[in-house]
mmCIF file of N, CA and C in Angstrom:
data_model
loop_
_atom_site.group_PDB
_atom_site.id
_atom_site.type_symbol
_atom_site.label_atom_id
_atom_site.label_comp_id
_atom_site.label_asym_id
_atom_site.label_seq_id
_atom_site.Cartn_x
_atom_site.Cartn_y
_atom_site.Cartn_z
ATOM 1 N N UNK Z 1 11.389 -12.465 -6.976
ATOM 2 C CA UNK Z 1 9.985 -12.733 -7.208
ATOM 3 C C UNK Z 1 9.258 -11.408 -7.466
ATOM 4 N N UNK Z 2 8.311 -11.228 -8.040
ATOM 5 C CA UNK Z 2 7.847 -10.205 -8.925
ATOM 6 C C UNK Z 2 6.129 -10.237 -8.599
ATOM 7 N N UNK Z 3 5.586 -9.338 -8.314
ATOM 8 C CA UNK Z 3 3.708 -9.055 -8.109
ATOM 9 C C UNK Z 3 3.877 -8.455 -7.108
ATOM 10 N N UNK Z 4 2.240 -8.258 -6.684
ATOM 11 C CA UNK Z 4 1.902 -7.254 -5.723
ATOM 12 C C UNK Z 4 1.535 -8.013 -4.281
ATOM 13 N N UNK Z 5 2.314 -7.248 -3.463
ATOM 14 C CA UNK Z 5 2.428 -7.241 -2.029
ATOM 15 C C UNK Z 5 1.368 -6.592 -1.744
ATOM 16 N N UNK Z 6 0.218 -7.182 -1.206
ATOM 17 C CA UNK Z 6 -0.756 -6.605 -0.656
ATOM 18 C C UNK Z 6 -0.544 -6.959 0.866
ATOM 19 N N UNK Z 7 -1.040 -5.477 1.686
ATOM 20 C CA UNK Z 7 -1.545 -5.460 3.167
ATOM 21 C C UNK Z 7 -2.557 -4.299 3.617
ATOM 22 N N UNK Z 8 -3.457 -5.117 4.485
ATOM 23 C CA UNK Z 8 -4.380 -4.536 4.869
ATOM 24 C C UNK Z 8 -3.954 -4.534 6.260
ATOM 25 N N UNK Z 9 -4.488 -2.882 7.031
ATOM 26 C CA UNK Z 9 -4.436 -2.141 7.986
ATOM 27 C C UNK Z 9 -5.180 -1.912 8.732
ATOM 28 N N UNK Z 10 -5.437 -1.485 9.636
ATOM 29 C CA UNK Z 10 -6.473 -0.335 10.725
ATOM 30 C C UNK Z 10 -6.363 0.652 10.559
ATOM 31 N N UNK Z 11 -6.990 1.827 10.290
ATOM 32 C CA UNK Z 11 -7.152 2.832 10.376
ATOM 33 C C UNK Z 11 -7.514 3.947 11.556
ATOM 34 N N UNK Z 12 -6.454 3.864 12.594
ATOM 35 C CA UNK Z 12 -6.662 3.977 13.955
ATOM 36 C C UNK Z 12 -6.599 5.868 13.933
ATOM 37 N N UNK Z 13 -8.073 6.126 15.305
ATOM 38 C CA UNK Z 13 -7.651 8.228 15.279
ATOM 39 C C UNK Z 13 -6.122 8.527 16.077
ATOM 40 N N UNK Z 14 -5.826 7.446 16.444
ATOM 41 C CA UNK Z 14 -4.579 7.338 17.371
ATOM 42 C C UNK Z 14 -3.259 7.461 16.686
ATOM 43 N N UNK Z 15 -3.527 7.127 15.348
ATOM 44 C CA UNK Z 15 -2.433 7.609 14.284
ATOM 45 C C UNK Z 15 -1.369 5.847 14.362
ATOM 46 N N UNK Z 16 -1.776 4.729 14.911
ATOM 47 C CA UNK Z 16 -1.593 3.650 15.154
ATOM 48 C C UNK Z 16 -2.014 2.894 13.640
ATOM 49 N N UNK Z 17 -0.945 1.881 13.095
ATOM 50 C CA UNK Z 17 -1.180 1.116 12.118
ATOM 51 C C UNK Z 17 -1.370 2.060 10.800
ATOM 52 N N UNK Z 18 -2.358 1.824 10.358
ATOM 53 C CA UNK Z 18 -2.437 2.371 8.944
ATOM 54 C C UNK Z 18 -2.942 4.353 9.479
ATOM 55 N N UNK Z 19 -3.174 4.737 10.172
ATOM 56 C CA UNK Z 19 -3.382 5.780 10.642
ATOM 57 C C UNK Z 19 -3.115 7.321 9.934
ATOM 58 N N UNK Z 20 -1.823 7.369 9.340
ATOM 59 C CA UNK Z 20 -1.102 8.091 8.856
ATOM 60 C C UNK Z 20 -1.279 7.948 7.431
ATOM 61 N N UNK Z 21 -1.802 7.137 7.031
ATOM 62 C CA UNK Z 21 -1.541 6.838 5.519
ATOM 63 C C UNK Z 21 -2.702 7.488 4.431
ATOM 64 N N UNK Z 22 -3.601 8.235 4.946
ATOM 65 C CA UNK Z 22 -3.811 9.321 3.951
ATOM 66 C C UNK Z 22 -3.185 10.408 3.985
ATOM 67 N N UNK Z 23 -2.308 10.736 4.651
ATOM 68 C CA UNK Z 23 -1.058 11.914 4.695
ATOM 69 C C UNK Z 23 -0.303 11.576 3.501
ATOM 70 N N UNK Z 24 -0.009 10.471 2.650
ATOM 71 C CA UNK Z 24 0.664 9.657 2.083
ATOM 72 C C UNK Z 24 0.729 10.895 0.305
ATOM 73 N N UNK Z 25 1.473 11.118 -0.253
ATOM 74 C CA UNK Z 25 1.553 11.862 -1.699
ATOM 75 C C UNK Z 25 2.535 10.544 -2.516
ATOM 76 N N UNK Z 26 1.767 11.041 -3.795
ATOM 77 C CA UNK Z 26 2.566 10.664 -5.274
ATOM 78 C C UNK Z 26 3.995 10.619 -5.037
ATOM 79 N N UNK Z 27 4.822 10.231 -5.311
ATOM 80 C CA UNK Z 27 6.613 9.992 -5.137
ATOM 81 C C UNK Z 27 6.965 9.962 -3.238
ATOM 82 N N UNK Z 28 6.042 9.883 -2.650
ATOM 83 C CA UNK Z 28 6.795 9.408 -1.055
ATOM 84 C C UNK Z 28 6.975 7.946 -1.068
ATOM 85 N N UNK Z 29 8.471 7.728 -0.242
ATOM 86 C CA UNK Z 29 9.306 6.287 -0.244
ATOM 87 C C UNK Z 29 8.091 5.404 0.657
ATOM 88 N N UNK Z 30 8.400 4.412 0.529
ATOM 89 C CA UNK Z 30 8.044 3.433 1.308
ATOM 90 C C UNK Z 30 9.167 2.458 1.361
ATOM 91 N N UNK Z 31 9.111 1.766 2.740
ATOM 92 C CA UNK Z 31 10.836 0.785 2.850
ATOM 93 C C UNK Z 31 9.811 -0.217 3.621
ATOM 94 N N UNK Z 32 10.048 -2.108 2.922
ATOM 95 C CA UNK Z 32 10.064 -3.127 3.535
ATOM 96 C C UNK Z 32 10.835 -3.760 3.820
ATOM 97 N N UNK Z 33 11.315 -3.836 5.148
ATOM 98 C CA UNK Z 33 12.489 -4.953 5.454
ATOM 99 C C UNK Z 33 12.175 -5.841 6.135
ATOM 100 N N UNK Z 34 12.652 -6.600 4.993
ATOM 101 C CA UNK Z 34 12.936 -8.297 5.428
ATOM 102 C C UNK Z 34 14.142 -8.616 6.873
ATOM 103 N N UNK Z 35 13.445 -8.303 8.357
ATOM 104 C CA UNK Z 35 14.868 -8.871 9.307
ATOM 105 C C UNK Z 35 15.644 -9.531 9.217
ATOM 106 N N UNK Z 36 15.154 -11.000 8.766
ATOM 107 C CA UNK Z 36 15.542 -12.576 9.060
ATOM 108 C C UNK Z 36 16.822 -12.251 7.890
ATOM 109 N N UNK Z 37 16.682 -11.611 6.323
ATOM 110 C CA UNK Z 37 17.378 -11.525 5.787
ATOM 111 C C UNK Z 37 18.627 -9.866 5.477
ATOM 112 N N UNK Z 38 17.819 -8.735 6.468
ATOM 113 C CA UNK Z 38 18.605 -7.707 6.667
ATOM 114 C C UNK Z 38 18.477 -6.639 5.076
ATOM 115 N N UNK Z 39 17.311 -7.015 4.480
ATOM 116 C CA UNK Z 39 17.466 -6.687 2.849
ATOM 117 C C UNK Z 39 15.736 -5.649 3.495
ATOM 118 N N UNK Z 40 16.545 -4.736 2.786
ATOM 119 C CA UNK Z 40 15.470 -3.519 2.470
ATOM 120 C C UNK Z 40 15.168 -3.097 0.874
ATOM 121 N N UNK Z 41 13.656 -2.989 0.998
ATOM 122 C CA UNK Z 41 13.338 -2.697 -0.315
ATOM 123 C C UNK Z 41 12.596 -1.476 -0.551
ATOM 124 N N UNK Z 42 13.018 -0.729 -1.462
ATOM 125 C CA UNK Z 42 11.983 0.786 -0.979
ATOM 126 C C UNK Z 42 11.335 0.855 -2.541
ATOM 127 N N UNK Z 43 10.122 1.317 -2.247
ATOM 128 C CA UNK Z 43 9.456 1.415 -3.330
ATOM 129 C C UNK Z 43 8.713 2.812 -3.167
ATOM 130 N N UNK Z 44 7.871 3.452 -4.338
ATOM 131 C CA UNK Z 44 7.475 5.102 -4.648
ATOM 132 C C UNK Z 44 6.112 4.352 -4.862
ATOM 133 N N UNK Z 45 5.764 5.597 -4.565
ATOM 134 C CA UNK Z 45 4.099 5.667 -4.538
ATOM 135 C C UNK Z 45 4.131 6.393 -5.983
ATOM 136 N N UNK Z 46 3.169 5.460 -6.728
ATOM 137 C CA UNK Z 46 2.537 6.144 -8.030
ATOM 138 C C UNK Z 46 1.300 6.610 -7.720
ATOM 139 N N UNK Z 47 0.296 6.074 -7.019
ATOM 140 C CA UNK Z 47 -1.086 6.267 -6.765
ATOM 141 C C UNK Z 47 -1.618 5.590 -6.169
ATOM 142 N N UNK Z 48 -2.996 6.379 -5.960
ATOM 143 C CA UNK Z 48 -4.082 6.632 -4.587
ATOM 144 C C UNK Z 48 -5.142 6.513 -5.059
ATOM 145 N N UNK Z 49 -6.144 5.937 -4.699
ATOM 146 C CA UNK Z 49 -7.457 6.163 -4.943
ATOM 147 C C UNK Z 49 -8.405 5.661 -3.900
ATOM 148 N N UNK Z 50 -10.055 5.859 -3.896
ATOM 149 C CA UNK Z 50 -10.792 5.241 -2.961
ATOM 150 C C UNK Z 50 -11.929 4.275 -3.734
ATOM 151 N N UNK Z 51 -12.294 3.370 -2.904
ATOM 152 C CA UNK Z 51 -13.060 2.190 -3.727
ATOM 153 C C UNK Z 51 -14.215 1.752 -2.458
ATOM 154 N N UNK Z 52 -14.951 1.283 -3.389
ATOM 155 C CA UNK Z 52 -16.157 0.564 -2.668
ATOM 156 C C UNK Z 52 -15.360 -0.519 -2.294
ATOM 157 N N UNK Z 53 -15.696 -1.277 -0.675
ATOM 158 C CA UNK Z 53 -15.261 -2.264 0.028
ATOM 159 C C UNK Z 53 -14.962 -3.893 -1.032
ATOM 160 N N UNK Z 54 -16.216 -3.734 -2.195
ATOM 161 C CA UNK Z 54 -16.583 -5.083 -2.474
ATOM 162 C C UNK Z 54 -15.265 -4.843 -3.732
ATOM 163 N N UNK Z 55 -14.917 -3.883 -3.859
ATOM 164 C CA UNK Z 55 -14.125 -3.545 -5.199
ATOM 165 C C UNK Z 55 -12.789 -4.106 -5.064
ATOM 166 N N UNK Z 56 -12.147 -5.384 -5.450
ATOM 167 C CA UNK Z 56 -10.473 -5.951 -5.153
ATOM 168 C C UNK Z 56 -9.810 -6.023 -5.753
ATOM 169 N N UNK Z 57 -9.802 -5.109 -7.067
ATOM 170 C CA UNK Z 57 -9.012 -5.020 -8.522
ATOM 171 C C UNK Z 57 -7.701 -4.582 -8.100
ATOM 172 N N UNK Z 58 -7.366 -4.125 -7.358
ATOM 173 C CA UNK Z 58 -6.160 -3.236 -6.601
ATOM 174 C C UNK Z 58 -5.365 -4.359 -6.431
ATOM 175 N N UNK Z 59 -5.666 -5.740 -5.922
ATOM 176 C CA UNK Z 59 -5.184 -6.758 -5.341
ATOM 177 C C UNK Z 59 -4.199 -7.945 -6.467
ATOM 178 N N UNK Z 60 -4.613 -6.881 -7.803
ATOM 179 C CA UNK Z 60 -4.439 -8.440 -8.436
ATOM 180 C C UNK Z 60 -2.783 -8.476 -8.936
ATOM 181 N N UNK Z 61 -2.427 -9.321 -9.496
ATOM 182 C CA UNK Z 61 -0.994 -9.408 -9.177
ATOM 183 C C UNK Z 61 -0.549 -9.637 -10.772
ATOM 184 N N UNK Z 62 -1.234 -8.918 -11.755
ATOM 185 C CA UNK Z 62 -0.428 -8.425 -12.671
ATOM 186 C C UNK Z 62 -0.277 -7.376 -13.040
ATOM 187 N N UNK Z 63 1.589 -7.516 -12.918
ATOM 188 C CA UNK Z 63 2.432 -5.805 -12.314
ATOM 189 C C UNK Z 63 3.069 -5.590 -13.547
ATOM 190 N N UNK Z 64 3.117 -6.288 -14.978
ATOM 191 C CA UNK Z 64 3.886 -5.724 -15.659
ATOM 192 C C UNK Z 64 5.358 -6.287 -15.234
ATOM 193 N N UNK Z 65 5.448 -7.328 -14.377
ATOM 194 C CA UNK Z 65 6.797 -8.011 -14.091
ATOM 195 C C UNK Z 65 7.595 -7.539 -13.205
ATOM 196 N N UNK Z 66 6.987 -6.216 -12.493
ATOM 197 C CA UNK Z 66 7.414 -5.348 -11.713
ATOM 198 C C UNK Z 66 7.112 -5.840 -10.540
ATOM 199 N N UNK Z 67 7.889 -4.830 -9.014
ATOM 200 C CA UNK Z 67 7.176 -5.802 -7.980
ATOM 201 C C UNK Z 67 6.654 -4.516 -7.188
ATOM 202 N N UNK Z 68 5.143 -4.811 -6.682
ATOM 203 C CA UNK Z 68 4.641 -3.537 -6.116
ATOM 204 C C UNK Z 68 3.923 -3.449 -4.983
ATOM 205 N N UNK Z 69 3.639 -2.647 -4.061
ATOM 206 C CA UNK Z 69 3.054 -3.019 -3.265
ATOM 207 C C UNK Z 69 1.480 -2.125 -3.261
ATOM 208 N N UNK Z 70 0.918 -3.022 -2.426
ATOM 209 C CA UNK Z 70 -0.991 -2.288 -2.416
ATOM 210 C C UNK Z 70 -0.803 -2.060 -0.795
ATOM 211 N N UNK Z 71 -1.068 -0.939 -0.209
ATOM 212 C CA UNK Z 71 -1.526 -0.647 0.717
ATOM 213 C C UNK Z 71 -3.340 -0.508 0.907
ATOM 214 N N UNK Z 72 -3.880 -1.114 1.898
ATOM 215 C CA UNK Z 72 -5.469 -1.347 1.981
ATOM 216 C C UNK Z 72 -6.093 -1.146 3.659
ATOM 217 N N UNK Z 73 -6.497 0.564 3.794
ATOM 218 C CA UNK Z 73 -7.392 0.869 4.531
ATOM 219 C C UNK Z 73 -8.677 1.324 4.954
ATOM 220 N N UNK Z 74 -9.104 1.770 5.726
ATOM 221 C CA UNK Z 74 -10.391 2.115 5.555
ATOM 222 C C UNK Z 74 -10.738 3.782 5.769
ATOM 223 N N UNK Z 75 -11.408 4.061 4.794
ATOM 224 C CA UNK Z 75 -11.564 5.706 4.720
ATOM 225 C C UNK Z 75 -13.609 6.020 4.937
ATOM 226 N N UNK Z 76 -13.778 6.782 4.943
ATOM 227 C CA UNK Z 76 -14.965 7.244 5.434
ATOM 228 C C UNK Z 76 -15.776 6.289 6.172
ATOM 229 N N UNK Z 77 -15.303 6.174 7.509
ATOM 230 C CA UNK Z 77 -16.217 5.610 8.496
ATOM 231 C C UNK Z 77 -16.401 3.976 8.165
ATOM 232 N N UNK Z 78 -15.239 3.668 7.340
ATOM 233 C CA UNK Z 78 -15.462 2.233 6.913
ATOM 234 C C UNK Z 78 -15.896 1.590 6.053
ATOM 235 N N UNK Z 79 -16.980 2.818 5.191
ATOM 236 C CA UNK Z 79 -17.806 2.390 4.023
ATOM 237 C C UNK Z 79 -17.306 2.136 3.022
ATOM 238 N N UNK Z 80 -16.052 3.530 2.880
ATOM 239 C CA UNK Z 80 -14.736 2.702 1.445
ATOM 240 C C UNK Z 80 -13.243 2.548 2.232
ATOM 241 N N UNK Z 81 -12.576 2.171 1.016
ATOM 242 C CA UNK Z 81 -11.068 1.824 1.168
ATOM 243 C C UNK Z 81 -10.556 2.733 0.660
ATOM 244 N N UNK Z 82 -9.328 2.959 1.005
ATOM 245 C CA UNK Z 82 -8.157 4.397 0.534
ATOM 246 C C UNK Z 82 -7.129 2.995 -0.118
ATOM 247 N N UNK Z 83 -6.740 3.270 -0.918
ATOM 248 C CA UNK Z 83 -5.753 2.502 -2.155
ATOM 249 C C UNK Z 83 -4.800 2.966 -2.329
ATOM 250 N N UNK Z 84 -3.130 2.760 -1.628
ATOM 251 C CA UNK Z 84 -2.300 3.382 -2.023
ATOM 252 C C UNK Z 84 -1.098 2.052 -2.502
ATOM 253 N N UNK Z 85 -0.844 2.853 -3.999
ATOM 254 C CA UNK Z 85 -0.517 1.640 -5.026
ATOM 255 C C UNK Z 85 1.148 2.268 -5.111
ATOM 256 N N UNK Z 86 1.874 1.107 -4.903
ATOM 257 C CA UNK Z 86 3.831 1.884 -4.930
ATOM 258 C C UNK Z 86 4.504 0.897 -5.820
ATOM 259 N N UNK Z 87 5.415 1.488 -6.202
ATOM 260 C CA UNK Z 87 6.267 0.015 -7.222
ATOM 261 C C UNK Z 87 8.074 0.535 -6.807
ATOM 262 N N UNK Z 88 8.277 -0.725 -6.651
ATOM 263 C CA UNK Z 88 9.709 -0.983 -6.158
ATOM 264 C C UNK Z 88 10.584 -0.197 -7.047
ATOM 265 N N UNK Z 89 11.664 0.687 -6.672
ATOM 266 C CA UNK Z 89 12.790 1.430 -6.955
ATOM 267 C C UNK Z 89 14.319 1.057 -7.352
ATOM 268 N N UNK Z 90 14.174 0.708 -8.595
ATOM 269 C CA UNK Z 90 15.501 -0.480 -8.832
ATOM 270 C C UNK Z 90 16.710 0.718 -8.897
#
């Protein structure tokens, strides 16, 4: 199955949940594994950006047939979102 895996986070000072993820650069892995099925999928970060809250273009799920994921937290005090956009590593 093919589109974008979106998840939204917390942005904890505790470094808890999404915490870490403006540390995040261009080509760092990301790995989702599926337990139930033991299948790991790692995908690269192409890009980052920040958006007004009301802004959900990030979300939409045509990938070019590709499968990708949206990471979605909160950056300056909550007012925007940090956007980190990855596509699966065949």
């Amino acid at each position: 199955m093919f589109g974008n895996y979106v998840i939204a986070g917390h942005n904890y000072k505790n470094k808890k949940m999404f915490g870490k993820l403006s540390g995040i650069k261009k080509g760092d892995k990301i790995e989702l594994t599926d337990i139930e099925k033991g299948r790991t999928i790692t995908y690269e970060v192409y890009d980052m950006f920040v958006v007004n809250p009301e802004d959900t273009a990030c979300t939409s799920q045509k990938t070019g047939g590709r499968k990708e994921m949206t990471l979605i937290t909160c950056k300056n005090y909550g007012t925007q979102r940090l956007i980190v956009k990855a596509r699966e590593i065949l």
